[in-house]
């Protein structure tokens, strides 16, 4: 019985020792997504030009962007429902429904995650009190990280609207 116990302890020690060694080769991934996944809280700024006016407005309350890592090293971003108050410009509130942009790869030349997701997503949008589901006919998202902060720049256009919009979110990981 003592021999069996000694053999089991020796086997467990060998497994634990082997599990602690890691490789230090040039096959390491420079893109460490494990440290960026999480929920980020902050403000989003929506800007666009229409009828000769340059408009820029923050969302009305802090929002949470959720960033998930994918097994292939890409990330996915859940853009939350947001309200932007353009009543001073006689447009009322613009409410953009939540939507996701998935499989955003890391672009070494931009030092950020980047994806052109045109025509691959849709969102409900409330403008002038009317709700409509729009295909996002232009969509380019850039996601960059610095410590526990994220910056998401989302250039997008809903359907046949005459303008493209730029949403710039800056948030801190919870």
CSV table of N, CA and C in Angstrom, one decimal:
chain,number,residue,atom,x,y,z
A,1,UNK,N,0.8,-1.2,0.0
A,1,UNK,CA,0.0,0.0,0.0
A,1,UNK,C,0.9,1.3,0.0
A,2,UNK,N,2.0,1.2,0.8
A,2,UNK,CA,2.9,2.3,0.8
A,2,UNK,C,3.5,2.6,-0.5
A,3,UNK,N,3.8,1.5,-1.3
A,3,UNK,CA,4.4,1.6,-2.6
A,3,UNK,C,3.5,2.3,-3.5
A,4,UNK,N,2.2,1.9,-3.5
A,4,UNK,CA,1.1,2.5,-4.3
A,4,UNK,C,1.0,4.0,-4.0
A,5,UNK,N,1.0,4.4,-2.7
A,5,UNK,CA,0.8,5.8,-2.3
A,5,UNK,C,2.1,6.5,-2.8
A,6,UNK,N,3.3,6.0,-2.6
A,6,UNK,CA,4.5,6.7,-3.1
A,6,UNK,C,4.5,6.9,-4.6
A,7,UNK,N,4.0,5.9,-5.3
A,7,UNK,CA,3.9,5.9,-6.8
A,7,UNK,C,2.9,7.0,-7.2
A,8,UNK,N,1.8,7.1,-6.5
A,8,UNK,CA,0.8,8.1,-6.8
A,8,UNK,C,1.3,9.5,-6.5
A,9,UNK,N,2.0,9.7,-5.4
A,9,UNK,CA,2.6,11.0,-5.1
A,9,UNK,C,3.6,11.4,-6.1
A,10,UNK,N,4.5,10.5,-6.5
A,10,UNK,CA,5.5,10.7,-7.5
A,10,UNK,C,4.9,11.1,-8.8
A,11,UNK,N,3.8,10.4,-9.2
A,11,UNK,CA,3.1,10.7,-10.5
A,11,UNK,C,2.5,12.1,-10.4
A,12,UNK,N,1.9,12.4,-9.3
A,12,UNK,CA,1.2,13.8,-9.1
A,12,UNK,C,2.3,14.9,-9.2
A,13,UNK,N,3.4,14.7,-8.5
A,13,UNK,CA,4.5,15.6,-8.6
A,13,UNK,C,5.0,15.8,-10.0
A,14,UNK,N,5.1,14.8,-10.7
A,14,UNK,CA,5.6,14.9,-12.1
A,14,UNK,C,4.6,15.7,-13.0
A,15,UNK,N,3.3,15.4,-12.8
A,15,UNK,CA,2.3,16.1,-13.6
A,15,UNK,C,2.3,17.6,-13.2
A,16,UNK,N,2.4,17.9,-11.9
A,16,UNK,CA,2.4,19.3,-11.5
A,16,UNK,C,3.6,20.0,-12.0
A,17,UNK,N,4.8,19.4,-12.0
A,17,UNK,CA,6.0,20.0,-12.5
A,17,UNK,C,5.9,20.3,-14.0
A,18,UNK,N,5.4,19.3,-14.7
A,18,UNK,CA,5.3,19.4,-16.2
A,18,UNK,C,4.3,20.6,-16.5
A,19,UNK,N,3.2,20.7,-15.8
A,19,UNK,CA,2.2,21.7,-16.1
A,19,UNK,C,2.7,23.1,-15.9
A,20,UNK,N,3.8,23.3,-15.1
A,20,UNK,CA,4.2,24.7,-14.9
A,20,UNK,C,5.2,25.2,-15.9
A,21,UNK,N,5.8,24.4,-16.7
A,21,UNK,CA,6.7,24.8,-17.7
A,21,UNK,C,6.0,25.4,-18.9
A,22,UNK,N,6.5,26.5,-19.5
A,22,UNK,CA,5.9,27.1,-20.7
A,22,UNK,C,7.0,27.3,-21.7
A,23,UNK,N,6.6,27.4,-22.9
A,23,UNK,CA,7.5,27.6,-24.1
A,23,UNK,C,7.8,29.0,-24.3
A,24,UNK,N,9.0,29.3,-24.7
A,24,UNK,CA,9.4,30.7,-25.0
A,24,UNK,C,9.9,30.8,-26.4
A,25,UNK,N,9.1,30.4,-27.3
A,25,UNK,CA,9.6,30.4,-28.7
A,25,UNK,C,9.1,31.6,-29.5
A,26,UNK,N,9.5,31.7,-30.7
A,26,UNK,CA,9.0,32.9,-31.6
A,26,UNK,C,7.6,32.7,-32.1
A,27,UNK,N,6.9,31.6,-31.7
A,27,UNK,CA,5.6,31.3,-32.1
A,27,UNK,C,4.6,32.0,-31.1
A,28,UNK,N,5.1,32.7,-30.1
A,28,UNK,CA,4.2,33.4,-29.2
A,28,UNK,C,3.3,34.4,-29.9
A,29,UNK,N,2.1,34.6,-29.5
A,29,UNK,CA,1.2,35.5,-30.2
A,29,UNK,C,1.4,36.9,-29.6
A,30,UNK,N,1.7,37.9,-30.4
A,30,UNK,CA,1.9,39.3,-29.9
A,30,UNK,C,0.6,39.9,-29.5
A,31,UNK,N,-0.5,39.3,-29.9
A,31,UNK,CA,-1.8,39.8,-29.7
A,31,UNK,C,-2.5,39.0,-28.5
A,32,UNK,N,-2.4,39.7,-27.3
A,32,UNK,CA,-2.9,39.0,-26.1
A,32,UNK,C,-4.3,39.4,-25.8
A,33,UNK,N,-5.3,38.7,-26.3
A,33,UNK,CA,-6.7,39.0,-26.1
A,33,UNK,C,-7.2,38.7,-24.7
A,34,UNK,N,-6.5,37.8,-24.0
A,34,UNK,CA,-7.0,37.3,-22.7
A,34,UNK,C,-7.1,38.5,-21.7
A,35,UNK,N,-6.2,39.5,-21.9
A,35,UNK,CA,-6.2,40.6,-21.0
A,35,UNK,C,-7.2,41.7,-21.3
A,36,UNK,N,-7.9,41.6,-22.5
A,36,UNK,CA,-8.7,42.7,-22.9
A,36,UNK,C,-10.2,42.4,-22.8
A,37,UNK,N,-10.6,41.2,-22.6
A,37,UNK,CA,-12.0,40.8,-22.5
A,37,UNK,C,-12.6,41.4,-21.2
A,38,UNK,N,-13.8,41.9,-21.3
A,38,UNK,CA,-14.5,42.4,-20.1
A,38,UNK,C,-15.5,43.4,-20.5
A,39,UNK,N,-16.1,44.0,-19.4
A,39,UNK,CA,-17.1,45.0,-19.6
A,39,UNK,C,-16.4,46.4,-19.3
A,40,UNK,N,-16.6,47.3,-20.2
A,40,UNK,CA,-16.0,48.6,-20.1
A,40,UNK,C,-17.1,49.7,-20.0
A,41,UNK,N,-17.0,50.6,-19.0
A,41,UNK,CA,-18.0,51.6,-18.8
A,41,UNK,C,-17.5,53.0,-19.1
A,42,UNK,N,-18.3,53.8,-19.8
A,42,UNK,CA,-17.9,55.1,-20.2
A,42,UNK,C,-18.9,55.8,-21.0
A,43,UNK,N,-18.5,56.9,-21.7
A,43,UNK,CA,-19.3,57.7,-22.5
A,43,UNK,C,-19.0,57.4,-24.0
A,44,UNK,N,-20.0,57.6,-24.8
A,44,UNK,CA,-19.9,57.5,-26.3
A,44,UNK,C,-20.2,58.9,-26.9
A,45,UNK,N,-19.5,59.3,-27.9
A,45,UNK,CA,-19.8,60.6,-28.6
A,45,UNK,C,-20.2,60.2,-30.0
A,46,UNK,N,-21.3,60.8,-30.4
A,46,UNK,CA,-21.8,60.5,-31.8
A,46,UNK,C,-21.6,61.8,-32.5
A,47,UNK,N,-21.0,61.7,-33.7
A,47,UNK,CA,-20.8,62.9,-34.5
A,47,UNK,C,-21.1,62.6,-36.0
A,48,UNK,N,-21.7,63.6,-36.7
A,48,UNK,CA,-22.0,63.4,-38.1
A,48,UNK,C,-22.3,64.8,-38.7
A,49,UNK,N,-22.3,64.9,-40.0
A,49,UNK,CA,-22.6,66.1,-40.7
A,49,UNK,C,-23.8,65.9,-41.5
A,50,UNK,N,-24.8,66.8,-41.5
A,50,UNK,CA,-26.0,66.8,-42.3
A,50,UNK,C,-26.5,68.2,-42.6
A,51,UNK,N,-26.9,68.4,-43.8
A,51,UNK,CA,-27.4,69.7,-44.2
A,51,UNK,C,-26.5,70.9,-43.8
A,52,UNK,N,-25.2,70.7,-44.0
A,52,UNK,CA,-24.2,71.7,-43.7
A,52,UNK,C,-23.9,71.9,-42.3
A,53,UNK,N,-24.5,71.1,-41.4
A,53,UNK,CA,-24.2,71.2,-40.0
A,53,UNK,C,-23.3,70.1,-39.5
A,54,UNK,N,-22.3,70.4,-38.7
A,54,UNK,CA,-21.5,69.4,-38.0
A,54,UNK,C,-22.1,69.2,-36.6
A,55,UNK,N,-22.6,68.0,-36.3
A,55,UNK,CA,-23.2,67.8,-35.1
A,55,UNK,C,-22.4,66.8,-34.3
A,56,UNK,N,-22.3,67.0,-33.0
A,56,UNK,CA,-21.5,66.1,-32.1
A,56,UNK,C,-22.2,66.2,-30.7
A,57,UNK,N,-22.5,65.0,-30.2
A,57,UNK,CA,-23.3,64.9,-28.9
A,57,UNK,C,-22.9,63.6,-28.2
A,58,UNK,N,-22.6,63.8,-26.8
A,58,UNK,CA,-22.4,62.6,-26.0
A,58,UNK,C,-23.7,61.8,-25.8
A,59,UNK,N,-23.6,60.5,-25.4
A,59,UNK,CA,-24.8,59.8,-25.1
A,59,UNK,C,-25.3,60.4,-23.7
A,60,UNK,N,-26.5,60.1,-23.4
A,60,UNK,CA,-27.1,60.7,-22.2
A,60,UNK,C,-26.8,60.1,-20.9
A,61,UNK,N,-26.2,58.9,-20.9
A,61,UNK,CA,-25.8,58.2,-19.7
A,61,UNK,C,-24.6,57.3,-20.0
A,62,UNK,N,-23.9,56.9,-18.9
A,62,UNK,CA,-22.8,56.0,-19.1
A,62,UNK,C,-23.4,54.7,-19.6
A,63,UNK,N,-22.6,54.0,-20.5
A,63,UNK,CA,-23.0,52.7,-21.1
A,63,UNK,C,-21.9,51.7,-20.9
A,64,UNK,N,-22.3,50.4,-21.0
A,64,UNK,CA,-21.3,49.3,-20.9
A,64,UNK,C,-21.1,48.7,-22.3
A,65,UNK,N,-19.9,48.7,-22.7
A,65,UNK,CA,-19.5,47.9,-23.9
A,65,UNK,C,-18.9,46.6,-23.4
A,66,UNK,N,-19.3,45.5,-24.0
A,66,UNK,CA,-18.8,44.2,-23.6
A,66,UNK,C,-17.9,43.7,-24.7
A,67,UNK,N,-16.7,43.3,-24.4
A,67,UNK,CA,-15.7,42.8,-25.3
A,67,UNK,C,-15.4,41.4,-24.9
A,68,UNK,N,-15.6,40.5,-25.9
A,68,UNK,CA,-15.3,39.1,-25.7
A,68,UNK,C,-14.1,38.7,-26.6
A,69,UNK,N,-13.4,37.7,-26.1
A,69,UNK,CA,-12.3,37.2,-26.9
A,69,UNK,C,-12.7,35.9,-27.6
A,70,UNK,N,-12.2,35.7,-28.8
A,70,UNK,CA,-12.6,34.5,-29.5
A,70,UNK,C,-11.4,33.6,-29.5
A,71,UNK,N,-11.6,32.3,-29.8
A,71,UNK,CA,-10.5,31.3,-29.8
A,71,UNK,C,-9.5,31.6,-30.8
A,72,UNK,N,-9.9,32.3,-31.9
A,72,UNK,CA,-8.9,32.5,-33.0
A,72,UNK,C,-8.1,33.8,-32.8
A,73,UNK,N,-8.2,34.5,-31.6
A,73,UNK,CA,-7.5,35.7,-31.3
A,73,UNK,C,-8.2,37.0,-31.7
A,74,UNK,N,-9.3,36.9,-32.4
A,74,UNK,CA,-10.1,38.0,-32.7
A,74,UNK,C,-11.0,38.4,-31.5
A,75,UNK,N,-11.7,39.5,-31.5
A,75,UNK,CA,-12.6,39.9,-30.5
A,75,UNK,C,-13.9,40.2,-31.1
A,76,UNK,N,-14.9,40.2,-30.2
A,76,UNK,CA,-16.3,40.7,-30.6
A,76,UNK,C,-16.7,41.7,-29.6
A,77,UNK,N,-17.5,42.7,-30.1
A,77,UNK,CA,-17.9,43.9,-29.3
A,77,UNK,C,-19.4,44.0,-29.4
A,78,UNK,N,-20.0,44.1,-28.2
A,78,UNK,CA,-21.4,44.3,-28.1
A,78,UNK,C,-21.6,45.8,-27.8
A,79,UNK,N,-22.2,46.5,-28.8
A,79,UNK,CA,-22.4,47.9,-28.7
A,79,UNK,C,-23.8,48.1,-28.1
A,80,UNK,N,-23.9,48.7,-26.9
A,80,UNK,CA,-25.2,48.8,-26.2
A,80,UNK,C,-26.2,49.8,-26.8
A,81,UNK,N,-27.4,49.7,-26.4
A,81,UNK,CA,-28.4,50.7,-26.8
A,81,UNK,C,-28.0,52.0,-26.2
A,82,UNK,N,-28.1,53.1,-27.0
A,82,UNK,CA,-27.7,54.4,-26.5
A,82,UNK,C,-28.6,55.4,-27.0
A,83,UNK,N,-28.8,56.5,-26.2
A,83,UNK,CA,-29.6,57.6,-26.6
A,83,UNK,C,-28.7,58.9,-26.7
A,84,UNK,N,-28.9,59.6,-27.8
A,84,UNK,CA,-28.2,60.8,-28.0
A,84,UNK,C,-29.2,62.0,-28.1
A,85,UNK,N,-29.0,63.0,-27.4
A,85,UNK,CA,-30.0,64.1,-27.3
A,85,UNK,C,-29.7,65.2,-28.3
A,86,UNK,N,-30.4,65.3,-29.4
A,86,UNK,CA,-30.2,66.3,-30.5
A,86,UNK,C,-31.4,67.3,-30.5
A,87,UNK,N,-32.1,67.4,-29.4
A,87,UNK,CA,-33.3,68.3,-29.4
A,87,UNK,C,-32.9,69.8,-29.7
A,88,UNK,N,-31.7,70.2,-29.3
A,88,UNK,CA,-31.3,71.6,-29.6
A,88,UNK,C,-31.1,71.8,-31.1
A,89,UNK,N,-30.9,70.7,-31.8
A,89,UNK,CA,-30.8,70.9,-33.3
A,89,UNK,C,-32.2,70.5,-34.0
A,90,UNK,N,-33.2,70.4,-33.2
A,90,UNK,CA,-34.6,70.1,-33.6
A,90,UNK,C,-34.7,68.7,-34.3
A,91,UNK,N,-33.8,67.8,-33.8
A,91,UNK,CA,-33.9,66.4,-34.3
A,91,UNK,C,-34.5,65.5,-33.3
A,92,UNK,N,-34.6,66.0,-32.1
A,92,UNK,CA,-35.0,65.1,-31.0
A,92,UNK,C,-33.9,64.1,-30.6
A,93,UNK,N,-34.3,63.1,-29.9
A,93,UNK,CA,-33.4,62.1,-29.5
A,93,UNK,C,-33.2,61.1,-30.6
A,94,UNK,N,-31.9,60.6,-30.7
A,94,UNK,CA,-31.6,59.5,-31.6
A,94,UNK,C,-31.3,58.3,-30.7
A,95,UNK,N,-32.1,57.3,-30.8
A,95,UNK,CA,-31.9,56.1,-30.0
A,95,UNK,C,-31.4,55.0,-30.9
A,96,UNK,N,-30.2,54.5,-30.6
A,96,UNK,CA,-29.6,53.4,-31.4
A,96,UNK,C,-29.7,52.2,-30.6
A,97,UNK,N,-30.3,51.1,-31.2
A,97,UNK,CA,-30.4,49.8,-30.5
A,97,UNK,C,-29.1,49.1,-30.4
A,98,UNK,N,-29.0,48.1,-29.5
A,98,UNK,CA,-27.8,47.3,-29.3
A,98,UNK,C,-27.6,46.4,-30.6
A,99,UNK,N,-26.3,46.3,-30.9
A,99,UNK,CA,-25.9,45.3,-31.9
A,99,UNK,C,-24.5,44.8,-31.7
A,100,UNK,N,-24.1,43.8,-32.3
A,100,UNK,CA,-22.8,43.2,-32.1
A,100,UNK,C,-22.0,43.2,-33.4
A,101,UNK,N,-20.7,43.4,-33.2
A,101,UNK,CA,-19.7,43.3,-34.3
A,101,UNK,C,-18.8,42.1,-33.9
A,102,UNK,N,-18.8,41.1,-34.7
A,102,UNK,CA,-18.1,39.9,-34.3
A,102,UNK,C,-16.8,39.6,-35.1
A,103,UNK,N,-15.9,38.9,-34.5
A,103,UNK,CA,-14.7,38.4,-35.2
A,103,UNK,C,-13.9,39.5,-35.8
A,104,UNK,N,-13.5,40.5,-34.9
A,104,UNK,CA,-12.7,41.6,-35.3
A,104,UNK,C,-11.2,41.2,-35.1
A,105,UNK,N,-10.5,41.1,-36.2
A,105,UNK,CA,-9.1,40.6,-36.1
A,105,UNK,C,-8.2,41.8,-35.7
A,106,UNK,N,-7.0,41.4,-35.2
A,106,UNK,CA,-6.0,42.3,-34.8
A,106,UNK,C,-5.2,42.7,-36.1
A,107,UNK,N,-5.1,44.0,-36.3
A,107,UNK,CA,-4.4,44.6,-37.4
A,107,UNK,C,-3.1,45.2,-36.9
A,108,UNK,N,-1.9,44.5,-37.2
A,108,UNK,CA,-0.6,45.0,-36.7
A,108,UNK,C,-0.3,46.4,-37.2
A,109,UNK,N,-0.7,46.7,-38.5
A,109,UNK,CA,-0.4,48.0,-39.1
A,109,UNK,C,-1.1,49.1,-38.4
A,110,UNK,N,-2.3,48.8,-37.8
A,110,UNK,CA,-3.0,49.9,-37.1
A,110,UNK,C,-2.8,49.8,-35.6
A,111,UNK,N,-2.1,48.7,-35.1
A,111,UNK,CA,-1.8,48.5,-33.7
A,111,UNK,C,-3.2,48.5,-33.0
A,112,UNK,N,-4.2,47.9,-33.6
A,112,UNK,CA,-5.5,47.9,-33.0
A,112,UNK,C,-6.3,46.7,-33.7
A,113,UNK,N,-7.4,46.4,-33.1
A,113,UNK,CA,-8.4,45.5,-33.8
A,113,UNK,C,-9.2,46.3,-34.8
A,114,UNK,N,-9.4,45.8,-36.0
A,114,UNK,CA,-10.1,46.6,-37.0
A,114,UNK,C,-10.9,45.6,-37.9
A,115,UNK,N,-12.1,46.0,-38.3
A,115,UNK,CA,-12.9,45.3,-39.2
A,115,UNK,C,-13.8,46.2,-40.0
A,116,UNK,N,-13.9,45.9,-41.3
A,116,UNK,CA,-14.9,46.5,-42.2
A,116,UNK,C,-16.1,45.5,-42.1
A,117,UNK,N,-17.2,45.9,-41.4
A,117,UNK,CA,-18.3,45.0,-41.3
A,117,UNK,C,-19.5,45.5,-42.1
A,118,UNK,N,-19.3,46.3,-43.1
A,118,UNK,CA,-20.4,46.8,-43.9
A,118,UNK,C,-21.3,45.7,-44.4
A,119,UNK,N,-22.6,45.9,-44.3
A,119,UNK,CA,-23.7,45.0,-44.7
A,119,UNK,C,-23.7,43.7,-44.0
A,120,UNK,N,-23.1,43.6,-42.8
A,120,UNK,CA,-23.0,42.4,-42.0
A,120,UNK,C,-23.7,42.5,-40.6
A,121,UNK,N,-24.4,43.6,-40.4
A,121,UNK,CA,-25.0,43.8,-39.1
A,121,UNK,C,-26.2,44.8,-39.4
A,122,UNK,N,-27.1,44.8,-38.4
A,122,UNK,CA,-28.3,45.7,-38.4
A,122,UNK,C,-28.6,46.1,-37.0
A,123,UNK,N,-29.3,47.2,-36.9
A,123,UNK,CA,-29.7,47.8,-35.6
A,123,UNK,C,-31.0,48.5,-35.7
A,124,UNK,N,-31.8,48.5,-34.6
A,124,UNK,CA,-33.0,49.3,-34.6
A,124,UNK,C,-32.6,50.7,-34.2
A,125,UNK,N,-33.2,51.7,-34.9
A,125,UNK,CA,-32.8,53.1,-34.7
A,125,UNK,C,-34.2,53.8,-34.6
A,126,UNK,N,-34.2,54.7,-33.5
A,126,UNK,CA,-35.4,55.6,-33.3
A,126,UNK,C,-35.0,57.0,-33.7
A,127,UNK,N,-35.6,57.5,-34.7
A,127,UNK,CA,-35.3,58.9,-35.1
A,127,UNK,C,-36.6,59.6,-35.4
A,128,UNK,N,-36.8,60.8,-34.9
A,128,UNK,CA,-38.0,61.6,-35.0
A,128,UNK,C,-39.2,60.7,-34.5
A,129,UNK,N,-39.0,60.0,-33.5
A,129,UNK,CA,-40.1,59.2,-32.9
A,129,UNK,C,-40.5,57.9,-33.6
A,130,UNK,N,-39.8,57.6,-34.7
A,130,UNK,CA,-40.1,56.4,-35.4
A,130,UNK,C,-39.0,55.4,-35.3
A,131,UNK,N,-39.4,54.1,-35.1
A,131,UNK,CA,-38.4,53.0,-35.0
A,131,UNK,C,-38.3,52.3,-36.4
A,132,UNK,N,-37.1,52.0,-36.8
A,132,UNK,CA,-36.9,51.2,-38.0
A,132,UNK,C,-35.7,50.4,-37.8
A,133,UNK,N,-35.7,49.1,-38.4
A,133,UNK,CA,-34.5,48.3,-38.4
A,133,UNK,C,-33.7,48.6,-39.6
A,134,UNK,N,-32.4,49.0,-39.5
A,134,UNK,CA,-31.6,49.4,-40.6
A,134,UNK,C,-30.4,48.4,-40.8
A,135,UNK,N,-30.1,48.0,-42.0
A,135,UNK,CA,-28.9,47.3,-42.3
A,135,UNK,C,-27.8,48.4,-42.2
A,136,UNK,N,-26.7,48.0,-41.6
A,136,UNK,CA,-25.6,48.9,-41.5
A,136,UNK,C,-24.8,48.8,-42.8
A,137,UNK,N,-25.0,49.8,-43.7
A,137,UNK,CA,-24.5,49.7,-45.1
A,137,UNK,C,-23.0,50.1,-45.1
A,138,UNK,N,-22.6,50.9,-44.1
A,138,UNK,CA,-21.1,51.1,-44.0
A,138,UNK,C,-20.8,50.9,-42.5
A,139,UNK,N,-19.8,50.1,-42.3
A,139,UNK,CA,-19.4,49.9,-40.9
A,139,UNK,C,-17.9,49.6,-40.8
A,140,UNK,N,-17.2,50.4,-40.1
A,140,UNK,CA,-15.8,50.2,-39.9
A,140,UNK,C,-15.5,50.4,-38.4
A,141,UNK,N,-15.0,49.4,-37.7
A,141,UNK,CA,-14.7,49.5,-36.3
A,141,UNK,C,-13.3,49.3,-36.0
A,142,UNK,N,-12.8,50.2,-35.1
A,142,UNK,CA,-11.4,50.1,-34.7
A,142,UNK,C,-11.4,50.1,-33.1
A,143,UNK,N,-10.7,49.1,-32.5
A,143,UNK,CA,-10.8,48.9,-31.1
A,143,UNK,C,-9.3,48.9,-30.6
A,144,UNK,N,-9.0,49.8,-29.7
A,144,UNK,CA,-7.6,49.9,-29.2
A,144,UNK,C,-7.6,49.9,-27.7
A,145,UNK,N,-6.6,49.4,-27.1
A,145,UNK,CA,-6.5,49.2,-25.6
A,145,UNK,C,-5.3,49.9,-25.1
A,146,UNK,N,-5.4,50.5,-23.9
A,146,UNK,CA,-4.3,51.0,-23.2
A,146,UNK,C,-4.5,50.8,-21.7
A,147,UNK,N,-3.8,49.9,-21.1
A,147,UNK,CA,-4.0,49.5,-19.7
A,147,UNK,C,-5.4,49.0,-19.5
A,148,UNK,N,-6.2,49.6,-18.6
A,148,UNK,CA,-7.6,49.1,-18.4
A,148,UNK,C,-8.6,49.9,-19.2
A,149,UNK,N,-8.2,50.7,-20.2
A,149,UNK,CA,-9.0,51.5,-21.0
A,149,UNK,C,-9.2,51.0,-22.4
A,150,UNK,N,-10.3,51.3,-23.0
A,150,UNK,CA,-10.6,50.9,-24.4
A,150,UNK,C,-11.1,52.1,-25.1
A,151,UNK,N,-10.7,52.2,-26.4
A,151,UNK,CA,-11.3,53.3,-27.3
A,151,UNK,C,-11.8,52.5,-28.5
A,152,UNK,N,-13.1,52.7,-28.7
A,152,UNK,CA,-13.8,52.1,-29.9
A,152,UNK,C,-14.2,53.2,-30.8
A,153,UNK,N,-13.8,53.2,-32.0
A,153,UNK,CA,-14.2,54.2,-33.0
A,153,UNK,C,-15.0,53.4,-34.0
A,154,UNK,N,-16.3,53.7,-34.2
A,154,UNK,CA,-17.2,53.0,-35.0
A,154,UNK,C,-17.8,54.0,-36.0
A,155,UNK,N,-17.3,53.9,-37.3
A,155,UNK,CA,-17.8,54.7,-38.4
A,155,UNK,C,-18.9,53.8,-39.0
A,156,UNK,N,-20.1,54.4,-39.1
A,156,UNK,CA,-21.2,53.5,-39.6
A,156,UNK,C,-22.3,54.4,-40.3
A,157,UNK,N,-23.1,53.7,-41.1
A,157,UNK,CA,-24.2,54.4,-41.8
A,157,UNK,C,-25.3,53.4,-41.8
A,158,UNK,N,-26.5,53.9,-41.4
A,158,UNK,CA,-27.7,53.1,-41.4
A,158,UNK,C,-28.4,53.2,-42.7
A,159,UNK,N,-28.6,52.1,-43.4
A,159,UNK,CA,-29.5,52.0,-44.6
A,159,UNK,C,-29.1,53.1,-45.6
A,160,UNK,N,-30.1,53.9,-46.1
A,160,UNK,CA,-29.9,54.9,-47.0
A,160,UNK,C,-29.8,56.3,-46.4
A,161,UNK,N,-29.6,56.4,-45.1
A,161,UNK,CA,-29.5,57.7,-44.5
A,161,UNK,C,-28.4,58.5,-45.2
A,162,UNK,N,-28.6,59.8,-45.3
A,162,UNK,CA,-27.7,60.6,-46.1
A,162,UNK,C,-26.3,60.8,-45.4
A,163,UNK,N,-26.1,60.4,-44.2
A,163,UNK,CA,-24.8,60.7,-43.6
A,163,UNK,C,-24.3,59.4,-42.9
A,164,UNK,N,-23.0,59.4,-42.8
A,164,UNK,CA,-22.3,58.4,-42.0
A,164,UNK,C,-22.1,59.0,-40.6
A,165,UNK,N,-22.1,58.2,-39.6
A,165,UNK,CA,-21.9,58.7,-38.2
A,165,UNK,C,-20.6,58.1,-37.6
A,166,UNK,N,-20.0,58.8,-36.7
A,166,UNK,CA,-18.9,58.3,-36.0
A,166,UNK,C,-19.2,58.2,-34.5
A,167,UNK,N,-19.2,57.0,-34.0
A,167,UNK,CA,-19.3,56.9,-32.5
A,167,UNK,C,-17.9,56.6,-32.0
A,168,UNK,N,-17.6,57.4,-31.0
A,168,UNK,CA,-16.3,57.2,-30.3
A,168,UNK,C,-16.5,57.0,-28.8
A,169,UNK,N,-16.3,55.8,-28.4
A,169,UNK,CA,-16.4,55.3,-27.0
A,169,UNK,C,-15.1,55.2,-26.3
A,170,UNK,N,-15.0,55.8,-25.1
A,170,UNK,CA,-13.9,55.6,-24.3
A,170,UNK,C,-14.4,55.1,-22.9
A,171,UNK,N,-13.9,53.9,-22.6
A,171,UNK,CA,-14.4,53.3,-21.3
A,171,UNK,C,-13.2,52.7,-20.5
A,172,UNK,N,-13.6,52.4,-19.3
A,172,UNK,CA,-12.7,51.7,-18.3
A,172,UNK,C,-13.2,50.4,-17.9
A,173,UNK,N,-12.4,49.4,-17.8
A,173,UNK,CA,-12.8,48.1,-17.5
A,173,UNK,C,-13.3,48.1,-16.0
A,174,UNK,N,-14.5,47.4,-15.8
A,174,UNK,CA,-15.0,47.3,-14.5
A,174,UNK,C,-14.2,46.4,-13.6
